[in-house]
mmCIF file of C-alpha atoms (C1' of nucleotides) in Angstrom:
data_model
loop_
_atom_site.group_PDB
_atom_site.id
_atom_site.type_symbol
_atom_site.label_atom_id
_atom_site.label_comp_id
_atom_site.label_asym_id
_atom_site.label_seq_id
_atom_site.Cartn_x
_atom_site.Cartn_y
_atom_site.Cartn_z
ATOM 1 C CA MET A 1301 -8.300 2.880 -8.888
ATOM 2 C CA LEU A 1302 -7.906 0.975 -5.596
ATOM 3 C CA SER A 1303 -6.072 -2.200 -5.461
ATOM 4 C CA SER A 1304 -7.762 -5.547 -5.344
ATOM 5 C CA ARG A 1305 -6.313 -5.760 -1.886
ATOM 6 C CA ALA A 1306 -8.721 -3.003 -0.841
ATOM 7 C CA LYS A 1307 -11.479 -4.397 -2.703
ATOM 8 C CA TYR A 1308 -11.182 -7.912 -0.924
ATOM 9 C CA ALA A 1309 -10.502 -6.393 2.407
ATOM 10 C CA THR A 1310 -13.529 -4.274 2.292
ATOM 11 C CA ARG A 1311 -15.727 -7.016 1.068
ATOM 12 C CA ALA A 1312 -14.154 -9.384 3.934
ATOM 13 C CA LEU A 1313 -15.098 -6.892 6.437
ATOM 14 C CA LEU A 1314 -18.575 -6.307 5.125
ATOM 15 C CA ASP A 1315 -19.040 -10.084 5.319
ATOM 16 C CA MET A 1316 -17.923 -10.117 9.070
ATOM 17 C CA THR A 1317 -20.209 -7.286 9.768
ATOM 18 C CA LEU A 1318 -23.073 -9.302 8.364
ATOM 19 C CA HIS A 1319 -22.076 -12.142 10.738
ATOM 20 C CA TYR A 1320 -21.077 -9.877 13.624
ATOM 21 C CA GLU A 1321 -23.567 -11.397 16.073
ATOM 22 C CA GLU A 1322 -22.394 -15.035 15.409
ATOM 23 C CA GLY A 1323 -19.021 -16.180 16.502
ATOM 24 C CA PRO A 1324 -15.885 -16.115 14.558
ATOM 25 C CA VAL A 1325 -16.176 -16.853 10.786
ATOM 26 C CA GLN A 1326 -13.601 -18.893 8.946
ATOM 27 C CA ILE A 1327 -11.263 -17.540 6.208
ATOM 28 C CA GLN A 1328 -12.744 -20.335 3.806
ATOM 29 C CA ASP A 1329 -16.327 -19.223 4.402
ATOM 30 C CA ILE A 1330 -15.504 -15.698 3.749
ATOM 31 C CA ALA A 1331 -13.605 -16.562 0.687
ATOM 32 C CA HIS A 1332 -16.369 -18.553 -0.655
ATOM 33 C CA ARG A 1333 -19.166 -16.242 0.077
ATOM 34 C CA GLN A 1334 -17.130 -13.146 -1.177
ATOM 35 C CA ASN A 1335 -15.607 -14.852 -4.121
ATOM 36 C CA ILE A 1336 -11.941 -14.245 -2.916
ATOM 37 C CA PRO A 1337 -9.038 -16.419 -3.558
ATOM 38 C CA VAL A 1338 -8.419 -18.206 -0.019
ATOM 39 C CA LYS A 1339 -4.754 -17.856 0.251
ATOM 40 C CA TYR A 1340 -4.777 -14.292 -0.891
ATOM 41 C CA LEU A 1341 -7.472 -13.460 1.743
ATOM 42 C CA GLU A 1342 -5.233 -15.202 4.371
ATOM 43 C CA GLN A 1343 -2.631 -12.525 3.680
ATOM 44 C CA ILE A 1344 -5.229 -9.703 3.788
ATOM 45 C CA LEU A 1345 -6.688 -10.587 7.032
ATOM 46 C CA LEU A 1346 -3.470 -10.653 8.369
ATOM 47 C CA LEU A 1347 -2.865 -7.250 7.383
ATOM 48 C CA LEU A 1348 -6.364 -6.292 8.636
ATOM 49 C CA LYS A 1349 -5.413 -7.797 12.087
ATOM 50 C CA VAL A 1350 -2.105 -5.731 12.252
ATOM 51 C CA ALA A 1351 -4.149 -2.751 11.488
ATOM 52 C CA GLY A 1352 -6.459 -3.554 14.391
ATOM 53 C CA PHE A 1353 -9.556 -4.118 12.586
ATOM 54 C CA VAL A 1354 -10.054 -7.764 13.201
ATOM 55 C CA MET A 1355 -8.978 -10.503 15.680
ATOM 56 C CA SER A 1356 -8.420 -14.096 15.374
ATOM 57 C CA ARG A 1357 -8.640 -17.400 17.098
ATOM 58 C CA LYS A 1358 -6.832 -20.662 16.100
ATOM 59 C CA GLY A 1359 -8.038 -24.163 16.280
ATOM 60 C CA PRO A 1360 -11.474 -25.795 16.078
ATOM 61 C CA GLY A 1361 -14.275 -23.106 16.408
ATOM 62 C CA GLY A 1362 -11.754 -20.462 15.677
ATOM 63 C CA GLY A 1363 -11.714 -17.930 12.858
ATOM 64 C CA TYR A 1364 -12.013 -14.167 12.489
ATOM 65 C CA HIS A 1365 -14.254 -11.456 13.950
ATOM 66 C CA LEU A 1366 -14.265 -7.682 13.922
ATOM 67 C CA SER A 1367 -12.177 -6.288 16.782
ATOM 68 C CA ARG A 1368 -14.815 -3.512 17.287
ATOM 69 C CA SER A 1369 -18.287 -2.387 16.303
ATOM 70 C CA PRO A 1370 -18.729 -2.108 12.681
ATOM 71 C CA ASP A 1371 -19.994 1.240 13.724
ATOM 72 C CA ASP A 1372 -16.566 2.255 14.674
ATOM 73 C CA ILE A 1373 -14.858 1.062 11.241
ATOM 74 C CA THR A 1374 -14.925 3.370 8.242
ATOM 75 C CA LEU A 1375 -14.158 2.615 4.716
ATOM 76 C CA GLY A 1376 -11.605 5.425 4.730
ATOM 77 C CA ALA A 1377 -9.583 3.821 7.564
ATOM 78 C CA VAL A 1378 -9.544 0.476 5.880
ATOM 79 C CA VAL A 1379 -8.588 1.791 2.526
ATOM 80 C CA ARG A 1380 -5.880 3.726 4.055
ATOM 81 C CA ALA A 1381 -4.463 0.625 5.846
ATOM 82 C CA MET A 1382 -4.651 -1.324 2.520
ATOM 83 C CA ASP A 1383 -3.483 1.247 -0.157
ATOM 84 C CA GLY A 1384 -2.004 4.174 1.833
ATOM 85 C CA PRO A 1385 -2.980 7.831 1.797
ATOM 86 C CA LEU A 1386 -6.096 8.951 -0.187
ATOM 87 C CA ALA A 1387 -4.310 11.953 -1.704
ATOM 88 C CA PRO A 1388 -4.319 11.742 -5.439
ATOM 89 C CA MET A 1389 -0.856 13.482 -5.471
ATOM 90 C CA SER A 1390 1.970 13.010 -3.124
ATOM 91 C CA CYS A 1391 2.155 16.732 -2.499
ATOM 92 C CA VAL A 1392 -1.069 16.685 -0.568
ATOM 93 C CA SER A 1393 -0.309 13.681 1.687
ATOM 94 C CA ILE A 1394 1.428 14.340 4.920
ATOM 95 C CA SER A 1395 4.448 12.134 4.003
ATOM 96 C CA GLY A 1396 5.308 13.766 0.659
ATOM 97 C CA TYR A 1397 4.769 17.457 0.616
ATOM 98 C CA SER A 1398 8.144 18.551 -0.948
ATOM 99 C CA GLU A 1399 8.719 15.284 -3.155
ATOM 100 C CA CYS A 1400 6.349 16.276 -6.068
ATOM 101 C CA GLY A 1401 9.120 17.931 -8.145
ATOM 102 C CA CYS A 1402 6.796 20.944 -8.803
ATOM 103 C CA PRO A 1403 8.844 24.242 -9.174
ATOM 104 C CA HIS A 1404 7.010 26.165 -6.415
ATOM 105 C CA PRO A 1405 4.982 23.849 -4.230
ATOM 106 C CA ASP A 1406 4.305 26.522 -1.714
ATOM 107 C CA THR A 1407 2.110 28.532 -4.285
ATOM 108 C CA CYS A 1408 1.019 25.885 -6.598
ATOM 109 C CA GLY A 1409 -2.357 26.121 -7.788
ATOM 110 C CA LEU A 1410 -2.746 22.670 -8.766
ATOM 111 C CA ARG A 1411 -1.806 21.535 -5.178
ATOM 112 C CA LEU A 1412 -4.870 23.401 -3.941
ATOM 113 C CA ALA A 1413 -7.253 21.643 -6.267
ATOM 114 C CA TRP A 1414 -5.425 18.049 -5.276
ATOM 115 C CA LYS A 1415 -6.046 18.964 -1.686
ATOM 116 C CA GLU A 1416 -9.950 19.685 -2.351
ATOM 117 C CA ALA A 1417 -10.293 16.501 -4.126
ATOM 118 C CA ARG A 1418 -8.544 14.640 -1.401
ATOM 119 C CA ASN A 1419 -10.846 16.176 1.238
ATOM 120 C CA ALA A 1420 -13.832 15.372 -0.777
ATOM 121 C CA ILE A 1421 -12.954 11.753 -0.954
ATOM 122 C CA ALA A 1422 -11.869 11.577 2.502
ATOM 123 C CA ASP A 1423 -15.230 13.032 3.750
ATOM 124 C CA VAL A 1424 -17.233 10.391 2.015
ATOM 125 C CA LEU A 1425 -15.002 7.332 2.970
ATOM 126 C CA ASP A 1426 -14.297 8.577 6.549
ATOM 127 C CA GLY A 1427 -18.013 9.191 6.962
ATOM 128 C CA THR A 1428 -18.998 5.816 5.776
ATOM 129 C CA THR A 1429 -18.974 3.048 8.633
ATOM 130 C CA PHE A 1430 -19.546 -0.726 7.961
ATOM 131 C CA THR A 1431 -22.941 -0.518 9.713
ATOM 132 C CA MET A 1432 -24.155 2.138 7.232
ATOM 133 C CA ILE A 1433 -22.850 -0.197 4.342
ATOM 134 C CA ARG A 1434 -24.754 -3.174 5.784
ATOM 135 C CA ASP A 1435 -28.008 -1.232 6.327
ATOM 136 C CA ASN A 1436 -27.712 0.240 2.838
ATOM 137 C CA GLN A 1437 -27.256 -3.336 1.500
ATOM 138 C CA HIS A 1438 -30.245 -4.593 3.287
ATOM 139 C CA GLN A 1439 -32.403 -1.626 1.892
ATOM 140 C CA LEU A 1440 -31.386 -2.387 -1.636
ATOM 141 C CA GLN A 1441 -32.023 -6.101 -1.045
ATOM 142 C CA ASP A 1442 -35.649 -5.228 0.157
ATOM 143 C CA LEU A 1443 -36.246 -3.041 -2.681
ATOM 144 C CA LEU A 1444 -35.168 -5.557 -5.194
ATOM 145 C CA ARG A 1445 -37.222 -8.085 -3.508
ATOM 146 C CA GLN A 1446 -40.472 -5.918 -3.980
ATOM 147 C CA ASP A 1447 -39.798 -5.204 -7.665
ATOM 148 C CA PRO A 1448 -37.141 -7.140 -9.471
ATOM 149 C CA MET A 1449 -37.672 -4.762 -12.469
ATOM 150 C CA ILE A 1450 -36.117 -1.930 -10.522
ATOM 151 C CA ALA A 1451 -32.645 -3.086 -10.826
ATOM 152 C CA THR A 1452 -31.666 -1.460 -14.193
ATOM 153 C CA ILE A 1453 -33.599 1.554 -13.205
ATOM 154 C CA MET A 1454 -31.863 2.015 -10.070
ATOM 155 C CA ASP A 1455 -28.512 1.684 -11.683
ATOM 156 C CA ASP A 1456 -29.387 4.376 -14.368
ATOM 157 C CA GLU A 1457 -30.580 6.975 -11.733
ATOM 158 C CA ASN A 1458 -27.836 6.514 -9.235
ATOM 159 C CA SER A 1459 -25.003 6.518 -11.611
ATOM 160 C CA SER A 1460 -23.890 9.792 -13.357
ATOM 161 C CA THR A 1461 -22.852 9.293 -16.895
ATOM 162 C CA LYS A 1462 -19.257 10.453 -15.671
ATOM 163 C CA ASN A 1463 -16.791 7.787 -15.168
ATOM 164 C CA MET B 312 -2.626 8.040 -6.457
ATOM 165 C CA LEU B 313 -2.596 9.435 -9.901
ATOM 166 C CA SER B 314 0.207 8.651 -12.323
ATOM 167 C CA SER B 315 3.051 10.837 -12.938
ATOM 168 C CA ARG B 316 1.669 11.178 -16.468
ATOM 169 C CA ALA B 317 -1.250 12.859 -15.115
ATOM 170 C CA LYS B 318 0.915 15.073 -12.956
ATOM 171 C CA TYR B 319 3.023 16.271 -15.705
ATOM 172 C CA ALA B 320 0.223 16.673 -18.162
ATOM 173 C CA THR B 321 -1.656 18.906 -15.579
ATOM 174 C CA ARG B 322 1.523 20.853 -14.836
ATOM 175 C CA ALA B 323 2.179 21.470 -18.610
ATOM 176 C CA LEU B 324 -1.326 22.488 -19.277
ATOM 177 C CA LEU B 325 -1.084 24.932 -16.293
ATOM 178 C CA ASP B 326 2.177 26.235 -17.706
ATOM 179 C CA MET B 327 0.321 26.784 -21.171
ATOM 180 C CA THR B 328 -2.499 28.475 -19.489
ATOM 181 C CA LEU B 329 0.010 31.002 -17.882
ATOM 182 C CA HIS B 330 1.566 31.638 -21.418
ATOM 183 C CA TYR B 331 -2.106 31.536 -22.993
ATOM 184 C CA GLU B 332 -1.956 35.112 -24.528
ATOM 185 C CA GLU B 333 1.648 34.534 -25.995
ATOM 186 C CA GLY B 334 2.149 32.290 -29.007
ATOM 187 C CA PRO B 335 2.914 28.571 -29.059
ATOM 188 C CA VAL B 336 5.405 27.416 -26.343
ATOM 189 C CA GLN B 337 7.955 24.927 -26.870
ATOM 190 C CA ILE B 338 8.490 21.590 -25.243
ATOM 191 C CA GLN B 339 11.795 22.318 -23.934
ATOM 192 C CA ASP B 340 10.629 25.496 -22.269
ATOM 193 C CA ILE B 341 7.697 23.926 -20.552
ATOM 194 C CA ALA B 342 9.992 20.854 -19.504
ATOM 195 C CA HIS B 343 12.503 23.424 -18.054
ATOM 196 C CA ARG B 344 10.055 25.542 -16.295
ATOM 197 C CA GLN B 345 8.059 22.767 -14.945
ATOM 198 C CA ASN B 346 10.745 20.400 -14.197
ATOM 199 C CA ILE B 347 9.613 17.605 -16.533
ATOM 200 C CA PRO B 348 11.966 15.111 -18.421
ATOM 201 C CA VAL B 349 11.874 16.569 -22.102
ATOM 202 C CA LYS B 350 11.353 13.108 -23.855
ATOM 203 C CA TYR B 351 8.667 11.858 -21.661
ATOM 204 C CA LEU B 352 6.742 15.207 -21.957
ATOM 205 C CA GLU B 353 6.764 14.802 -25.750
ATOM 206 C CA GLN B 354 4.699 11.746 -25.480
ATOM 207 C CA ILE B 355 2.526 13.308 -22.975
ATOM 208 C CA LEU B 356 1.945 16.492 -25.090
ATOM 209 C CA LEU B 357 0.952 13.903 -27.981
ATOM 210 C CA LEU B 358 -1.519 12.228 -25.913
ATOM 211 C CA LEU B 359 -2.888 15.740 -24.884
ATOM 212 C CA LYS B 360 -3.170 16.587 -28.529
ATOM 213 C CA VAL B 361 -5.043 13.547 -29.440
ATOM 214 C CA ALA B 362 -7.379 14.181 -26.640
ATOM 215 C CA GLY B 363 -7.953 17.657 -28.031
ATOM 216 C CA PHE B 364 -6.739 19.718 -25.158
ATOM 217 C CA VAL B 365 -3.581 21.081 -27.269
ATOM 218 C CA MET B 366 -2.573 22.033 -30.811
ATOM 219 C CA SER B 367 0.943 22.003 -32.193
ATOM 220 C CA ARG B 368 3.019 23.686 -34.951
ATOM 221 C CA LYS B 369 6.171 22.436 -36.381
ATOM 222 C CA GLY B 370 9.248 24.351 -37.427
ATOM 223 C CA PRO B 371 10.686 27.497 -36.219
ATOM 224 C CA GLY B 372 8.368 29.725 -34.103
ATOM 225 C CA GLY B 373 6.319 26.427 -33.560
ATOM 226 C CA GLY B 374 5.394 24.739 -30.242
ATOM 227 C CA TYR B 375 2.299 23.732 -28.365
ATOM 228 C CA HIS B 376 -0.750 25.967 -27.466
ATOM 229 C CA LEU B 377 -4.200 25.289 -25.843
ATOM 230 C CA SER B 378 -6.706 24.348 -28.438
ATOM 231 C CA ARG B 379 -9.549 26.044 -26.341
ATOM 232 C CA SER B 380 -9.775 28.600 -23.546
ATOM 233 C CA PRO B 381 -8.403 27.364 -20.228
ATOM 234 C CA ASP B 382 -11.898 28.232 -18.945
ATOM 235 C CA ASP B 383 -13.081 25.250 -20.938
ATOM 236 C CA ILE B 384 -10.575 22.728 -19.727
ATOM 237 C CA THR B 385 -11.287 20.981 -16.534
ATOM 238 C CA LEU B 386 -8.965 19.075 -14.329
ATOM 239 C CA GLY B 387 -11.391 16.166 -14.406
ATOM 240 C CA ALA B 388 -11.238 15.828 -18.266
ATOM 241 C CA VAL B 389 -7.437 15.874 -18.147
ATOM 242 C CA VAL B 390 -7.098 13.336 -15.521
ATOM 243 C CA ARG B 391 -9.549 10.927 -17.230
ATOM 244 C CA ALA B 392 -7.743 11.119 -20.507
ATOM 245 C CA MET B 393 -4.357 10.566 -18.885
ATOM 246 C CA ASP B 394 -5.443 7.904 -16.228
ATOM 247 C CA GLY B 395 -8.789 6.509 -17.048
ATOM 248 C CA PRO B 396 -11.995 6.676 -15.009
ATOM 249 C CA LEU B 397 -12.034 8.625 -11.794
ATOM 250 C CA ALA B 398 -13.836 5.623 -10.228
ATOM 251 C CA PRO B 399 -12.126 4.030 -7.152
ATOM 252 C CA MET B 400 -13.566 0.557 -8.236
ATOM 253 C CA SER B 401 -14.402 -0.913 -11.621
ATOM 254 C CA CYS B 402 -17.995 -1.612 -10.523
ATOM 255 C CA VAL B 403 -18.675 2.126 -10.489
ATOM 256 C CA SER B 404 -17.180 3.013 -13.910
ATOM 257 C CA ILE B 405 -19.242 2.739 -16.976
ATOM 258 C CA SER B 406 -16.949 0.110 -18.565
ATOM 259 C CA GLY B 407 -16.775 -2.398 -15.764
ATOM 260 C CA TYR B 408 -20.094 -2.694 -13.898
ATOM 261 C CA SER B 409 -20.278 -6.594 -13.669
ATOM 262 C CA GLU B 410 -16.499 -7.320 -13.597
ATOM 263 C CA CYS B 411 -15.832 -6.685 -10.088
ATOM 264 C CA GLY B 412 -16.357 -10.292 -8.870
ATOM 265 C CA CYS B 413 -18.830 -9.298 -6.094
ATOM 266 C CA PRO B 414 -21.329 -11.950 -5.533
ATOM 267 C CA HIS B 415 -24.312 -9.418 -5.935
ATOM 268 C CA PRO B 416 -23.175 -6.230 -7.572
ATOM 269 C CA ASP B 417 -26.772 -5.270 -7.918
ATOM 270 C CA THR B 418 -27.368 -4.976 -4.150
ATOM 271 C CA CYS B 419 -23.832 -4.337 -3.012
ATOM 272 C CA GLY B 420 -23.714 -1.849 -0.120
ATOM 273 C CA LEU B 421 -20.044 -1.117 -0.959
ATOM 274 C CA ARG B 422 -20.745 -0.312 -4.544
ATOM 275 C CA LEU B 423 -23.050 2.447 -3.288
ATOM 276 C CA ALA B 424 -20.267 3.887 -1.185
ATOM 277 C CA TRP B 425 -17.822 3.778 -4.103
ATOM 278 C CA LYS B 426 -20.287 5.468 -6.238
ATOM 279 C CA GLU B 427 -20.520 8.344 -3.852
ATOM 280 C CA ALA B 428 -16.805 8.606 -3.575
ATOM 281 C CA ARG B 429 -16.480 8.781 -7.305
ATOM 282 C CA ASN B 430 -19.138 11.440 -7.469
ATOM 283 C CA ALA B 431 -17.432 13.663 -4.780
ATOM 284 C CA ILE B 432 -14.070 13.362 -6.607
ATOM 285 C CA ALA B 433 -15.739 14.044 -9.980
ATOM 286 C CA ASP B 434 -17.549 17.188 -8.631
ATOM 287 C CA VAL B 435 -14.214 18.643 -7.547
ATOM 288 C CA LEU B 436 -12.195 17.858 -10.512
ATOM 289 C CA ASP B 437 -14.786 18.449 -13.171
ATOM 290 C CA GLY B 438 -15.684 21.768 -11.353
ATOM 291 C CA THR B 439 -11.988 23.077 -11.576
ATOM 292 C CA THR B 440 -10.905 24.915 -14.703
ATOM 293 C CA PHE B 441 -7.372 25.826 -15.636
ATOM 294 C CA THR B 442 -8.493 29.504 -15.356
ATOM 295 C CA MET B 443 -9.382 28.752 -11.864
ATOM 296 C CA ILE B 444 -6.133 26.995 -11.027
ATOM 297 C CA ARG B 445 -4.227 30.037 -12.436
ATOM 298 C CA ASP B 446 -6.125 32.618 -10.602
ATOM 299 C CA ASN B 447 -5.635 30.576 -7.251
ATOM 300 C CA GLN B 448 -2.075 30.478 -8.095
ATOM 301 C CA HIS B 449 -1.735 34.169 -8.615
ATOM 302 C CA GLN B 450 -3.501 34.663 -5.483
ATOM 303 C CA LEU B 451 -1.354 32.503 -3.443
ATOM 304 C CA GLN B 452 1.631 34.312 -4.982
ATOM 305 C CA ASP B 453 0.398 37.677 -3.993
ATOM 306 C CA LEU B 454 -0.264 36.426 -0.353
ATOM 307 C CA LEU B 455 3.099 35.011 -0.117
ATOM 308 C CA ARG B 456 4.653 38.290 -1.454
ATOM 309 C CA GLN B 457 2.988 40.336 1.131
ATOM 310 C CA ASP B 458 3.903 38.039 4.113
ATOM 311 C CA PRO B 459 6.580 35.385 3.557
ATOM 312 C CA MET B 460 5.990 33.932 6.942
ATOM 313 C CA ILE B 461 2.463 32.889 6.015
ATOM 314 C CA ALA B 462 3.560 29.894 4.099
ATOM 315 C CA THR B 463 3.678 27.375 6.817
ATOM 316 C CA ILE B 464 0.579 28.763 8.374
ATOM 317 C CA MET B 465 -1.218 28.415 5.111
ATOM 318 C CA ASP B 466 -0.247 25.010 4.859
ATOM 319 C CA ASP B 467 -1.202 24.025 8.397
ATOM 320 C CA GLU B 468 -4.675 25.487 7.963
ATOM 321 C CA ASN B 469 -5.476 24.217 4.631
ATOM 322 C CA SER B 470 -4.520 20.562 5.055
ATOM 323 C CA SER B 471 -6.568 18.331 7.268
ATOM 324 C CA THR B 472 -4.499 15.993 9.339
ATOM 325 C CA LYS B 473 -6.056 13.106 7.399
ATOM 326 C CA ASN B 474 -3.936 11.626 4.460
ATOM 327 C "C1'" DA C 921 19.621 23.739 -48.001
ATOM 328 C "C1'" DT C 922 19.628 24.170 -43.487
ATOM 329 C "C1'" DT C 923 17.785 24.804 -39.118
ATOM 330 C "C1'" DT C 924 14.101 24.378 -35.947
ATOM 331 C "C1'" DA C 925 10.764 21.898 -33.559
ATOM 332 C "C1'" DG C 926 7.332 18.357 -33.176
ATOM 333 C "C1'" DT C 927 6.244 13.023 -34.364
ATOM 334 C "C1'" DC C 928 6.550 8.269 -34.023
ATOM 335 C "C1'" DT C 929 8.064 3.749 -32.570
ATOM 336 C "C1'" DA C 930 10.677 0.887 -30.115
ATOM 337 C "C1'" DC C 931 12.633 -0.719 -26.237
ATOM 338 C "C1'" DT C 932 14.113 -1.234 -21.075
ATOM 339 C "C1'" DG C 933 14.777 -1.298 -16.260
ATOM 340 C "C1'" DA C 934 12.373 -1.140 -12.019
ATOM 341 C "C1'" DT C 935 8.530 -1.783 -9.372
ATOM 342 C "C1'" DT C 936 4.171 -3.410 -8.224
ATOM 343 C "C1'" DT C 937 0.429 -6.424 -8.241
ATOM 344 C "C1'" DA C 938 -2.014 -10.455 -7.513
ATOM 345 C "C1'" DG C 939 -1.570 -14.192 -6.467
ATOM 346 C "C1'" DT C 940 0.432 -19.569 -5.445
ATOM 347 C "C1'" DA C 941 2.892 -22.786 -2.453
ATOM 348 C "C1'" DG C 942 4.055 -24.997 1.546
ATOM 349 C "C1'" DA C 943 5.765 -25.651 5.996
ATOM 350 C "C1'" DC C 944 4.686 -24.301 10.752
ATOM 351 C "C1'" DT C 945 2.107 -23.011 15.093
ATOM 352 C "C1'" DA C 946 -1.618 -23.070 18.453
ATOM 353 C "C1'" DA C 947 -5.983 -24.567 20.225
ATOM 354 C "C1'" DA C 948 -9.520 -27.770 20.971
ATOM 355 C "C1'" DT C 949 -11.057 -32.571 21.883
ATOM 356 C "C1'" DA C 950 -11.187 -37.353 22.196
ATOM 357 C "C1'" DT D 417 -1.189 -37.363 24.210
ATOM 358 C "C1'" DA D 418 -2.472 -37.826 19.237
ATOM 359 C "C1'" DT D 419 -5.364 -35.715 15.977
ATOM 360 C "C1'" DT D 420 -7.731 -32.362 13.752
ATOM 361 C "C1'" DT D 421 -8.964 -27.781 12.945
ATOM 362 C "C1'" DA D 422 -7.842 -23.355 11.640
ATOM 363 C "C1'" DG D 423 -4.760 -19.522 11.494
ATOM 364 C "C1'" DT D 424 0.499 -17.765 10.599
ATOM 365 C "C1'" DC D 425 4.579 -17.011 8.143
ATOM 366 C "C1'" DT D 426 7.882 -16.870 4.434
ATOM 367 C "C1'" DA D 427 9.224 -17.419 -0.047
ATOM 368 C "C1'" DC D 428 8.410 -17.253 -4.564
ATOM 369 C "C1'" DT D 429 6.695 -15.772 -9.321
ATOM 370 C "C1'" DA D 430 4.238 -14.537 -13.800
ATOM 371 C "C1'" DA D 431 2.445 -10.567 -15.613
ATOM 372 C "C1'" DA D 432 1.505 -6.053 -16.115
ATOM 373 C "C1'" DT D 433 2.276 -1.262 -15.620
ATOM 374 C "C1'" DC D 434 5.218 2.633 -15.046
ATOM 375 C "C1'" DA D 435 8.501 6.049 -16.119
ATOM 376 C "C1'" DG D 436 11.209 6.901 -18.577
ATOM 377 C "C1'" DT D 437 15.263 6.698 -22.810
ATOM 378 C "C1'" DA D 438 16.897 6.470 -27.591
ATOM 379 C "C1'" DG D 439 16.792 7.425 -32.054
ATOM 380 C "C1'" DA D 440 15.091 8.015 -36.584
ATOM 381 C "C1'" DC D 441 11.765 10.724 -39.190
ATOM 382 C "C1'" DT D 442 8.800 14.722 -40.774
ATOM 383 C "C1'" DA D 443 6.943 19.321 -41.563
ATOM 384 C "C1'" DA D 444 7.788 24.351 -41.458
ATOM 385 C "C1'" DA D 445 10.371 28.546 -41.864
ATOM 386 C "C1'" DT D 446 13.981 31.228 -43.958
#
DNA sequence: ATTTAGTCTACTGATTTAGTAGACTAAATA
DNA sequence: TATTTAGTCTACTAAATCAGTAGACTAAAT
């Protein structure tokens, strides 16, 4: 499970994607719209700034805006910046090959499986840009506007029974 | 990142898969071979027993053994039993649809992406049995035995640069 | 009766998480 | 230049979780 830091960060970036054409958006506005504790969001935006996803301007009319096109920001990059490697086990992240304590990491069958899992998740998250997320969201909203009853059906169809 | 509980549990089950034909194996033996703290492993094996993956026998000649074929035990099932849902966010696990705090969960574009990520990871882990893990491990060992220099190359080829 | 081996419960130290609080700095503008 | 606006930076903390450790107990075999 990803941290709430990652959850809020991605929500904030989606919010800024939705307001990308307008000027800078203020922390308070993002916080209110996205239901995020203001003071916590401040810290998270600072992290996103250090990581190069957003820029800021102080003073009246200031606020935050994406530092590049939402087409060039992937979910994977953001999650890594907030929560570290996507790897399910340290032995398949660059930083921690030999630190897993496994008796024979070089021939470990589990390691192979963890690697596949990491690659699968990375493929999805690195292949998803905030532009795509925005477009998908608009499509969902259109669908729901046409037929409000579709909501529950959509959920049943899209979610597998597996947690 | 999965817990060390999940790490040890999967290592223990792999160990029991490797000794599946023999009788019960003792906690101490698993712990020594797999480099796991004995007292911690006790607790984990109890969890695995409750979850139905293993059976135990007390007294001399006793120990633990798989309660069904390693062909019928998947990595996904074990990870869920140890660490809970594979979902990267609560909003895409059965238990927590509406508890994410998102303003509009039903049309959330992020939720769609998290769902895809969860399905990707679930496909890999639910599609990997302990028989497969054992066979892969044996294959790796054979390769390494033939050419000890291949180890580093294998690692370079198999791991993407992405964490 | 003794040994062997799993079972059960409680506890603990360390770390991380998810925030809160408050003082400070820079930019705009009147 | 004073004031307001809005981001910045540092410190702190309550609660939860994690990764074990400790020790007494139970059941099976001989």
